[in-house]
Amino acid sequence: MSVPRTNGKLIVISGPSGVGKTTICRALRGRGRIVRSVSATTRVPRPGEVDGKDYFFLTREAFEAKQAAGGFLEWAEYAGFLYGTPRDFVEKELAAGNCPLLEIEVQGVEQLRGLKFPGLYIFLAPPSVEDLRKRLEGRGAMAPEVIERRIAVARKELERKDLYDHVVVNDTVDRALAEVLKILDAAL
């Protein structure tokens, strides 16, 4: 991937749980000027996680104060913990000419679009809802009711594809990654 040195651009990868967002994002990191956006969270660090590298670990009070001050581009609560994309981190990377890569949920994209935050928005879609169900079942550790909840959310997320500049069907990782790289080459 050849990315000329110009102003940075936000890259957003989104899609339903189990569609392969993390796999695609891992493959993109370190290419050209793409840098992983580090999220903030109120959860406790897991063994081996480093503050400022894996996440910015904040108390709930500090997170809420930052959120109230407009310090997050997007944020959400998941499993009792708050997660957000720090505005200052993204703006610093953009000013340096880098392309922060956000792997976020559809509700986060709705927030970014509401702010009219410029970027390249890519939606990863499964070939079908049934294929997505098989992927989630293949993870092994999910109870059937959890899978059903995720499928219900996925159906709603698939209805919001209009929020995105591009929709990439992740039928195989290699093909989907090639399509994402083609989009990035054309846009950056």
Coordinates of C-alpha atoms in Angstrom, one line a residue:
M1 CA 0.0 0.0 0.0
S2 CA 1.5 3.3 -1.0
V3 CA 0.1 6.2 1.0
P4 CA 1.5 9.7 0.0
R5 CA 2.4 12.0 2.9
T6 CA -0.5 14.5 3.1
N7 CA -2.8 15.5 5.9
G8 CA -4.1 12.6 8.0
K9 CA -7.5 11.1 7.6
L10 CA -9.6 9.2 10.1
I11 CA -10.4 5.6 9.0
V12 CA -13.4 3.9 10.6
I13 CA -14.0 0.2 10.4
S14 CA -17.4 -1.0 11.8
G15 CA -19.8 -3.8 11.5
P16 CA -21.6 -6.5 13.5
S17 CA -20.0 -8.6 16.2
G18 CA -18.2 -11.6 14.6
V19 CA -17.9 -10.0 11.2
G20 CA -14.0 -9.8 11.4
K21 CA -13.4 -6.2 12.3
T22 CA -10.5 -7.0 14.6
T23 CA -8.9 -9.3 12.1
I24 CA -9.0 -6.7 9.3
C25 CA -7.8 -3.9 11.6
R26 CA -4.9 -6.0 12.8
A27 CA -3.8 -6.5 9.2
L28 CA -4.0 -2.8 8.5
R29 CA -1.9 -1.6 11.4
G30 CA 1.5 -0.4 10.5
R31 CA 0.7 0.0 6.8
G32 CA 1.7 3.5 5.6
R33 CA 0.5 6.1 8.0
I34 CA -2.2 4.0 9.7
V35 CA -2.0 4.0 13.5
R36 CA -4.3 2.2 15.9
S37 CA -6.6 4.6 17.8
V38 CA -6.2 4.0 21.5
S39 CA -9.6 3.9 23.3
A40 CA -10.2 5.0 26.9
T41 CA -12.0 2.7 29.2
T42 CA -13.2 2.5 32.8
R43 CA -12.5 -1.2 33.1
V44 CA -9.5 -2.5 35.1
P45 CA -6.4 -3.4 33.0
R46 CA -6.0 -7.1 32.2
P47 CA -2.6 -8.7 32.9
G48 CA 0.0 -7.4 30.4
E49 CA -2.1 -4.4 29.2
V50 CA -0.3 -1.1 29.2
D51 CA -1.9 2.3 29.9
G52 CA -1.6 4.5 26.8
K53 CA -0.8 1.5 24.5
D54 CA -3.7 -0.9 24.9
Y55 CA -6.2 1.6 26.4
F56 CA -6.2 4.8 28.4
F57 CA -7.4 3.4 31.7
L58 CA -9.6 6.0 33.6
T59 CA -11.7 6.0 36.6
R60 CA -15.5 6.3 35.9
E61 CA -15.3 9.9 37.4
A62 CA -12.4 10.9 35.1
F63 CA -14.1 9.4 32.1
E64 CA -17.5 11.1 32.8
A65 CA -15.7 14.4 33.3
K66 CA -13.8 14.1 30.0
Q67 CA -17.1 13.1 28.3
A68 CA -19.0 16.1 29.7
A69 CA -16.2 18.3 28.5
G70 CA -16.5 17.0 24.9
G71 CA -13.3 15.0 25.2
F72 CA -14.6 11.9 23.3
L73 CA -15.5 11.7 19.6
E74 CA -17.8 8.8 20.5
W75 CA -18.4 6.7 23.6
A76 CA -20.6 3.8 24.8
E77 CA -21.2 1.7 27.8
Y78 CA -20.7 -2.0 27.4
A79 CA -20.9 -4.7 30.2
G80 CA -21.0 -2.0 32.9
F81 CA -17.8 -0.2 31.6
L82 CA -17.4 3.0 29.6
Y83 CA -15.4 3.0 26.4
G84 CA -14.6 6.0 24.2
T85 CA -12.4 7.5 21.5
P86 CA -10.4 10.4 22.9
R87 CA -10.7 13.5 20.7
D88 CA -7.2 14.8 21.7
F89 CA -5.5 11.5 20.7
V90 CA -7.2 11.4 17.3
E91 CA -6.6 15.1 16.6
K92 CA -2.9 14.8 17.5
E93 CA -2.5 11.9 15.1
L94 CA -4.3 13.7 12.3
A95 CA -2.2 16.8 12.8
A96 CA 0.9 14.7 12.5
G97 CA -0.3 13.4 9.1
N98 CA -1.2 10.0 10.4
C99 CA -4.4 8.0 9.8
P100 CA -6.0 6.9 13.0
L101 CA -7.8 3.6 12.6
L102 CA -11.0 3.2 14.7
E103 CA -12.6 -0.1 15.2
I104 CA -16.0 0.9 16.6
E105 CA -19.6 -0.1 16.9
V106 CA -22.4 1.3 14.7
Q107 CA -23.6 3.5 17.5
G108 CA -20.2 5.1 17.6
V109 CA -20.4 5.8 13.9
E110 CA -23.8 7.5 14.4
Q111 CA -22.1 9.8 17.0
L112 CA -19.2 10.6 14.6
R113 CA -21.6 11.3 11.8
G114 CA -23.7 13.5 14.1
L115 CA -20.5 15.5 14.8
K116 CA -19.9 15.6 11.0
F117 CA -16.4 14.3 11.7
P118 CA -14.7 13.8 8.4
G119 CA -13.2 10.4 7.7
L120 CA -13.4 7.3 5.6
Y121 CA -16.2 5.1 7.0
I122 CA -16.1 1.4 6.0
F123 CA -18.8 -1.1 7.0
L124 CA -17.8 -4.8 7.2
A125 CA -20.8 -7.0 6.4
P126 CA -21.2 -10.8 6.6
P127 CA -22.2 -12.6 3.4
S128 CA -25.5 -13.4 5.3
V129 CA -27.0 -13.4 8.7
E130 CA -26.8 -17.2 8.8
D131 CA -23.1 -17.0 8.0
L132 CA -22.6 -14.6 10.9
R133 CA -24.5 -16.9 13.2
K134 CA -22.1 -19.8 12.2
R135 CA -19.1 -17.6 13.0
L136 CA -20.5 -16.6 16.4
E137 CA -21.3 -20.3 17.2
G138 CA -17.7 -21.2 16.0
R139 CA -16.3 -19.1 18.8
G140 CA -17.5 -21.8 21.1
A141 CA -17.8 -19.8 24.4
M142 CA -21.1 -18.1 23.8
A143 CA -24.4 -19.2 25.1
P144 CA -27.2 -19.6 22.6
E145 CA -29.2 -16.6 24.0
V146 CA -26.0 -14.4 23.7
I147 CA -25.7 -15.4 20.1
E148 CA -29.4 -14.6 19.5
R149 CA -29.0 -11.1 21.1
R150 CA -25.9 -10.4 18.9
I151 CA -27.8 -11.6 15.8
A152 CA -30.7 -9.3 16.7
V153 CA -28.3 -6.3 17.1
A154 CA -26.5 -7.3 13.8
R155 CA -29.8 -7.2 11.9
K156 CA -30.4 -3.6 13.1
E157 CA -26.8 -2.7 12.3
L158 CA -27.1 -4.0 8.8
E159 CA -30.0 -1.6 8.3
R160 CA -27.6 1.3 9.0
K161 CA -25.2 0.7 6.1
D162 CA -26.2 4.1 4.7
L163 CA -23.9 5.7 7.3
Y164 CA -20.9 4.4 5.5
D165 CA -18.8 5.4 2.5
H166 CA -18.1 1.8 1.6
V167 CA -19.6 -1.6 2.4
V168 CA -17.2 -4.6 2.2
V169 CA -18.6 -8.1 2.4
N170 CA -16.2 -10.2 4.5
D171 CA -16.7 -13.6 2.8
T172 CA -13.0 -14.4 3.1
V173 CA -10.4 -12.4 5.1
D174 CA -8.0 -12.2 2.1
R175 CA -10.6 -10.9 -0.3
A176 CA -12.1 -8.4 2.2
L177 CA -8.7 -7.1 3.2
A178 CA -7.7 -6.7 -0.5
E179 CA -10.9 -4.7 -1.0
V180 CA -10.3 -2.5 2.0
L181 CA -6.7 -1.9 0.9
K182 CA -8.0 -0.9 -2.6
I183 CA -10.4 1.6 -0.9
L184 CA -7.6 3.0 1.2
D185 CA -5.2 3.4 -1.7
A186 CA -7.8 5.3 -3.6
A187 CA -8.8 7.6 -0.7
L188 CA -5.6 8.4 1.1

